[in-house]
Short mmCIF file of C-alpha atoms and ligand atoms in Angstrom, two decimals:
data_model
loop_
_atom_site.label_atom_id
_atom_site.label_comp_id
_atom_site.label_asym_id
_atom_site.label_seq_id
_atom_site.Cartn_x
_atom_site.Cartn_y
_atom_site.Cartn_z
CA UNK A 1 6.69 -30.80 -2.33
CA UNK A 2 6.39 -27.12 -1.41
CA UNK A 3 2.73 -27.20 -0.34
CA UNK A 4 2.06 -27.51 3.39
CA UNK A 5 0.79 -31.04 3.99
CA UNK A 6 -2.57 -31.01 5.76
CA UNK A 7 -2.06 -33.93 8.09
CA UNK A 8 -5.41 -35.63 8.55
CA UNK A 9 -3.85 -38.34 10.68
CA UNK A 10 -2.55 -35.86 13.26
CA UNK A 11 -5.85 -33.95 13.42
CA UNK A 12 -7.71 -37.25 13.67
CA UNK A 13 -5.61 -38.31 16.66
CA UNK A 14 -6.60 -35.10 18.43
CA UNK A 15 -10.29 -35.50 17.56
CA UNK A 16 -10.34 -39.15 18.56
CA UNK A 17 -8.87 -38.30 21.96
CA UNK A 18 -11.83 -35.93 22.46
CA UNK A 19 -14.24 -38.62 21.26
CA UNK A 20 -12.81 -41.08 23.79
CA UNK A 21 -13.47 -38.56 26.58
CA UNK A 22 -17.01 -37.95 25.35
CA UNK A 23 -17.67 -41.70 25.18
CA UNK A 24 -16.34 -42.11 28.71
CA UNK A 25 -18.63 -39.37 30.00
CA UNK A 26 -21.63 -41.07 28.39
CA UNK A 27 -20.66 -44.41 29.87
CA UNK A 28 -20.35 -42.81 33.30
CA UNK A 29 -23.99 -41.73 32.83
CA UNK A 30 -24.98 -45.30 32.02
CA UNK A 31 -25.18 -44.77 28.25
CA UNK A 32 -23.10 -46.95 25.94
CA UNK A 33 -22.74 -45.04 22.66
CA UNK A 34 -23.64 -47.52 19.93
CA UNK A 35 -23.24 -47.41 16.16
CA UNK A 36 -24.90 -50.02 13.92
CA UNK A 37 -23.37 -50.52 10.48
CA UNK A 38 -25.10 -52.48 7.72
CA UNK A 39 -22.90 -53.94 4.99
CA UNK A 40 -24.63 -55.66 2.08
CA UNK A 41 -22.52 -57.90 -0.16
CA UNK A 42 -18.79 -58.39 -0.34
CA UNK A 43 -17.38 -55.34 -2.14
CA UNK A 44 -13.70 -55.36 -1.03
CA UNK A 45 -13.38 -51.56 -0.68
CA UNK A 46 -16.56 -51.40 1.43
CA UNK A 47 -15.28 -54.24 3.63
CA UNK A 48 -12.05 -52.33 4.22
CA UNK A 49 -13.92 -49.11 5.08
CA UNK A 50 -16.29 -50.90 7.45
CA UNK A 51 -13.33 -52.65 9.11
CA UNK A 52 -11.63 -49.32 9.80
CA UNK A 53 -14.88 -47.87 11.17
CA UNK A 54 -15.21 -50.86 13.54
CA UNK A 55 -11.62 -50.47 14.79
CA UNK A 56 -12.02 -46.72 15.29
CA UNK A 57 -15.22 -47.25 17.32
CA UNK A 58 -13.51 -49.84 19.49
CA UNK A 59 -10.53 -47.54 20.17
CA UNK A 60 -12.86 -44.69 21.12
CA UNK A 61 -15.02 -46.76 23.48
CA UNK A 62 -18.02 -46.73 21.15
CA UNK A 63 -19.86 -50.00 20.72
CA UNK A 64 -20.24 -51.01 17.08
CA UNK A 65 -22.42 -53.72 15.64
CA UNK A 66 -21.78 -54.68 12.04
CA UNK A 67 -24.65 -56.44 10.33
CA UNK A 68 -23.35 -58.28 7.28
CA UNK A 69 -26.07 -59.21 4.80
CA UNK A 70 -25.63 -61.31 1.64
CA UNK A 71 -25.34 -59.53 -1.73
CA UNK A 72 -28.75 -60.83 -2.84
CA UNK A 73 -30.62 -59.44 0.18
CA UNK A 74 -34.12 -58.23 -0.77
CA UNK A 75 -35.08 -54.57 -0.40
CA UNK A 76 -37.83 -55.49 2.12
CA UNK A 77 -35.41 -57.49 4.26
CA UNK A 78 -32.97 -54.59 4.40
CA UNK A 79 -35.71 -52.10 5.25
CA UNK A 80 -37.04 -54.40 7.99
CA UNK A 81 -33.54 -54.60 9.47
CA UNK A 82 -33.34 -50.78 9.49
CA UNK A 83 -36.76 -50.53 11.15
CA UNK A 84 -35.58 -52.94 13.83
CA UNK A 85 -32.55 -50.73 14.49
CA UNK A 86 -34.75 -47.59 14.48
CA UNK A 87 -36.82 -49.16 17.27
CA UNK A 88 -33.82 -50.42 19.26
CA UNK A 89 -33.19 -47.87 22.02
CA UNK A 90 -29.64 -49.18 22.55
CA UNK A 91 -28.66 -48.01 19.01
CA UNK A 92 -27.84 -44.31 18.59
CA UNK A 93 -26.48 -44.23 15.03
CA UNK A 94 -27.25 -46.26 11.89
CA UNK A 95 -25.01 -46.36 8.82
CA UNK A 96 -25.73 -48.29 5.63
CA UNK A 97 -22.44 -48.64 3.76
CA UNK A 98 -22.70 -47.41 0.17
CA UNK A 99 -22.70 -48.30 -2.66
CA UNK A 100 -25.43 -50.91 -2.34
CA UNK A 101 -25.78 -53.75 -4.87
CA UNK A 102 -27.55 -52.61 -8.06
CA UNK A 103 -30.88 -54.33 -7.33
CA UNK A 104 -31.41 -52.26 -4.17
CA UNK A 105 -32.95 -48.79 -4.13
CA UNK A 106 -30.52 -46.72 -2.03
CA UNK A 107 -32.87 -43.71 -1.83
CA UNK A 108 -35.61 -45.81 -0.22
CA UNK A 109 -33.09 -47.45 2.09
CA UNK A 110 -31.72 -44.12 3.32
CA UNK A 111 -35.23 -42.72 3.80
CA UNK A 112 -36.05 -45.71 6.02
CA UNK A 113 -33.42 -44.62 8.57
CA UNK A 114 -34.79 -42.59 11.50
CA UNK A 115 -33.39 -39.06 10.81
CA UNK A 116 -32.44 -38.88 14.53
CA UNK A 117 -30.17 -41.92 14.02
CA UNK A 118 -28.89 -40.92 10.58
CA UNK A 119 -25.20 -40.74 11.44
CA UNK A 120 -24.23 -40.09 7.78
CA UNK A 121 -26.59 -37.15 7.38
CA UNK A 122 -27.81 -38.60 4.07
CA UNK A 123 -31.54 -38.61 4.92
CA UNK A 124 -33.46 -35.95 2.94
CA UNK A 125 -34.55 -34.35 6.22
CA UNK A 126 -30.95 -33.87 7.32
CA UNK A 127 -29.82 -32.72 3.85
CA UNK A 128 -32.76 -30.28 3.82
CA UNK A 129 -31.80 -28.95 7.25
CA UNK A 130 -28.20 -28.52 6.09
CA UNK A 131 -29.46 -26.61 3.04
CA UNK A 132 -31.39 -24.31 5.41
CA UNK A 133 -28.40 -23.94 7.77
CA UNK A 134 -30.33 -25.63 10.60
CA UNK A 135 -28.70 -28.05 13.08
CA UNK A 136 -28.45 -31.50 11.45
CA UNK A 137 -26.29 -34.60 11.09
CA UNK A 138 -23.65 -33.57 8.55
CA UNK A 139 -22.06 -36.07 6.12
CA UNK A 140 -18.72 -37.17 7.54
CA UNK A 141 -16.35 -36.43 4.65
CA UNK A 142 -17.28 -32.77 4.07
CA UNK A 143 -17.63 -32.24 7.84
CA UNK A 144 -14.09 -33.58 8.25
CA UNK A 145 -12.83 -31.21 5.56
CA UNK A 146 -14.32 -28.25 7.45
CA UNK A 147 -12.49 -29.35 10.63
CA UNK A 148 -9.21 -29.82 8.75
CA UNK A 149 -9.46 -26.32 7.21
CA UNK A 150 -10.18 -24.85 10.62
CA UNK A 151 -7.20 -26.68 12.19
CA UNK A 152 -4.91 -25.10 9.58
CA UNK A 153 -6.51 -21.65 10.13
CA UNK A 154 -7.71 -21.42 6.54
CA UNK A 155 -10.06 -18.45 6.21
CA UNK A 156 -13.36 -19.44 4.58
CA UNK A 157 -15.64 -16.36 4.68
CA UNK A 158 -15.14 -14.36 1.48
CA UNK A 159 -13.04 -17.04 -0.20
CA UNK A 160 -13.90 -18.63 -3.53
CA UNK A 161 -14.41 -22.36 -3.04
CA UNK A 162 -14.51 -24.49 -6.18
CA UNK A 163 -15.81 -28.04 -5.80
CA UNK A 164 -15.25 -30.57 -8.56
CA UNK A 165 -17.87 -33.30 -8.18
CA UNK A 166 -21.50 -33.09 -7.07
CA UNK A 167 -22.07 -36.40 -5.31
CA UNK A 168 -24.51 -36.72 -2.42
CA UNK A 169 -21.72 -37.97 -0.17
CA UNK A 170 -19.23 -35.16 -0.79
CA UNK A 171 -19.84 -32.47 -3.44
CA UNK A 172 -23.38 -31.39 -2.59
CA UNK A 173 -23.07 -31.30 1.21
CA UNK A 174 -19.62 -29.68 0.82
CA UNK A 175 -21.21 -26.88 -1.23
CA UNK A 176 -23.91 -26.36 1.42
CA UNK A 177 -21.38 -26.26 4.28
CA UNK A 178 -19.29 -23.71 2.38
CA UNK A 179 -22.34 -21.55 1.57
CA UNK A 180 -23.25 -21.65 5.27
CA UNK A 181 -19.66 -20.63 6.09
CA UNK A 182 -19.96 -17.50 3.88
CA UNK A 183 -17.82 -18.67 0.97
CA UNK A 184 -18.52 -17.95 -2.68
CA UNK A 185 -19.12 -21.41 -4.08
CA UNK A 186 -18.79 -22.88 -7.58
CA UNK A 187 -19.71 -26.53 -8.16
CA UNK A 188 -18.32 -28.22 -11.29
CA UNK A 189 -19.05 -31.61 -12.82
CA UNK A 190 -17.82 -33.79 -15.67
CA UNK A 191 -19.70 -31.66 -18.22
CA UNK A 192 -18.20 -28.37 -17.09
CA UNK A 193 -16.42 -26.87 -20.12
CA UNK A 194 -12.92 -25.42 -19.55
CA UNK A 195 -12.69 -26.88 -16.06
CA UNK A 196 -9.19 -25.46 -15.57
CA UNK A 197 -10.41 -21.92 -16.14
CA UNK A 198 -12.73 -22.31 -13.17
CA UNK A 199 -10.48 -24.31 -10.86
CA UNK A 200 -7.72 -21.70 -11.32
CA UNK A 201 -10.05 -19.17 -9.67
CA UNK A 202 -10.27 -21.20 -6.48
CA UNK A 203 -8.81 -20.07 -3.17
CA UNK A 204 -9.93 -23.47 -1.87
CA UNK A 205 -10.28 -26.30 -4.39
CA UNK A 206 -12.08 -29.51 -3.36
CA UNK A 207 -11.69 -32.38 -5.81
CA UNK A 208 -14.07 -35.31 -5.37
CA UNK A 209 -14.61 -37.06 -8.67
CA UNK A 210 -13.23 -40.55 -7.99
CA UNK A 211 -10.89 -40.21 -11.00
CA UNK A 212 -7.12 -40.06 -10.83
CA UNK A 213 -5.50 -36.89 -12.30
CA UNK A 214 -8.78 -34.93 -12.51
CA UNK A 215 -6.79 -31.82 -11.60
CA UNK A 216 -3.13 -31.13 -12.42
CA UNK A 217 -0.82 -28.22 -11.60
CA UNK A 218 -1.90 -26.22 -14.67
CA UNK A 219 -5.44 -26.11 -13.19
CA UNK A 220 -4.42 -24.74 -9.78
CA UNK A 221 -3.66 -21.17 -8.75
CA UNK A 222 -0.25 -20.71 -7.10
CA UNK A 223 -0.66 -20.98 -3.32
CA UNK A 224 -4.24 -22.34 -3.36
CA UNK A 225 -5.59 -24.76 -0.75
CA UNK A 226 -6.23 -28.10 -2.47
CA UNK A 227 -8.36 -30.78 -0.82
CA UNK A 228 -8.02 -34.17 -2.50
CA UNK A 229 -10.94 -36.41 -1.60
CA UNK A 230 -10.13 -39.25 -4.02
CA UNK A 231 -9.03 -42.76 -3.08
CA UNK A 232 -8.20 -44.59 -6.31
CA UNK A 233 -6.38 -47.90 -6.46
CA UNK A 234 -4.17 -48.19 -9.54
CA UNK A 235 -1.54 -50.88 -10.13
CA UNK A 236 -1.53 -51.73 -6.43
CA UNK A 237 -1.01 -48.15 -5.23
CA UNK A 238 -3.36 -45.53 -3.79
CA UNK A 239 -3.88 -42.26 -5.64
CA UNK A 240 -6.09 -39.27 -5.05
CA UNK A 241 -8.00 -37.31 -7.69
CA UNK A 242 -5.21 -34.71 -7.87
CA UNK A 243 -2.00 -35.21 -9.87
CA UNK A 244 1.37 -35.31 -8.08
CA UNK A 245 2.60 -32.04 -9.69
CA UNK A 246 -0.02 -30.05 -7.71
CA UNK A 247 2.22 -30.39 -4.63
CA UNK A 248 4.67 -27.91 -6.21
CA UNK A 249 2.00 -25.31 -6.99
CA UNK A 250 -0.52 -25.42 -4.13
CA UNK A 251 0.03 -23.65 -0.82
CA UNK A 252 -1.69 -26.40 1.18
CA UNK A 253 -2.54 -29.93 0.10
CA UNK A 254 -4.14 -32.99 1.70
CA UNK A 255 -2.09 -36.15 1.05
CA UNK A 256 -3.59 -39.47 -0.09
CA UNK A 257 -3.55 -41.51 2.04
CA UNK A 258 -3.49 -39.64 5.36
CA UNK A 259 -5.50 -36.51 4.51
CA UNK A 260 -9.28 -36.54 4.17
CA UNK A 261 -9.72 -40.32 4.68
CA UNK A 262 -8.93 -40.50 8.40
CA UNK A 263 -10.97 -37.32 9.01
CA UNK A 264 -14.07 -39.07 7.65
CA UNK A 265 -13.78 -41.84 10.24
CA UNK A 266 -13.08 -39.33 13.05
CA UNK A 267 -16.27 -37.45 12.11
CA UNK A 268 -18.26 -40.69 12.17
CA UNK A 269 -17.25 -41.17 15.80
CA UNK A 270 -18.07 -37.58 16.63
CA UNK A 271 -21.45 -37.77 14.83
CA UNK A 272 -22.29 -41.00 16.71
CA UNK A 273 -21.52 -39.27 20.01
CA UNK A 274 -23.62 -36.23 18.97
CA UNK A 275 -26.58 -38.55 18.37
CA UNK A 276 -26.05 -40.45 21.63
CA UNK A 277 -25.91 -37.16 23.55
CA UNK A 278 -29.00 -35.88 21.77
CA UNK A 279 -30.98 -39.06 22.44
CA UNK A 280 -29.97 -38.83 26.12
CA UNK A 281 -31.89 -35.53 26.10
N1 LIG B 301 -19.32 -45.04 1.05
C1 LIG B 301 -18.31 -44.18 0.82
N2 LIG B 301 -18.32 -43.19 1.72
C2 LIG B 301 -19.37 -43.41 2.55
C3 LIG B 301 -19.89 -42.74 3.68
O1 LIG B 301 -19.40 -41.68 4.10
N3 LIG B 301 -20.98 -43.31 4.24
C4 LIG B 301 -21.55 -44.44 3.76
N4 LIG B 301 -22.63 -44.91 4.39
N5 LIG B 301 -21.09 -45.09 2.72
C5 LIG B 301 -20.00 -44.58 2.11
#
């Protein structure tokens, strides 16, 4: 591998040390930072993610409450639970783990979260603020990518950022963050013809499709920064969205695991602390 490995684990350790200090300061002021996580159903990947969020909160001195609801929970029951958490002054951040079971309307669920407690930044008010470059909760994965790029001194203003994938969790907020950071931004999706022609123009290439081998070395410019957001399980192993041969062509590359994944959890802690500090006034 000739690309410089962008070590999300190392950056996370540094960020989490800061989060621990921030949590301690809040506690010294009589405020216990508190994240509430709602998990509906028993999707194994979601259970794993929620478990790692719980552990990270505990290590940082942030209280976490995980509310596990059965897979057949009614929309009204879930919304009532969110309203309860909105009204609970001891809770600073609320996260509903996605995806939700098919019978639930995720848009309505997210809109029920108080935007001031929307630790994921998925509420339309926070997405709208991000689009306007106003202060807002920012979705954890793209926020983590911005921190990782900054830690490796990657210059964003004036660069061409190509994003493959337009999800609400990664692609869209990533595009907005990059626009706000003065990049030239191209967003591709599964219907983009000649994807390689576009990805080869990228100084910074963010791949977030949820499909293994979306991008291979032939689609990457020599020396480019490649951010692999994918976590795909295949024959018992973890793979990103980027093929292994990209490591010989890119200048910088995030590994899977150990790249973007840990950054997402670190940003969740930092977003929770932002909200707790804000609600303190
Ligand atoms: N599912 C996958 N990623 C995320 C995330 O960042 N937040 C939530 N709530 N659910 C997710």
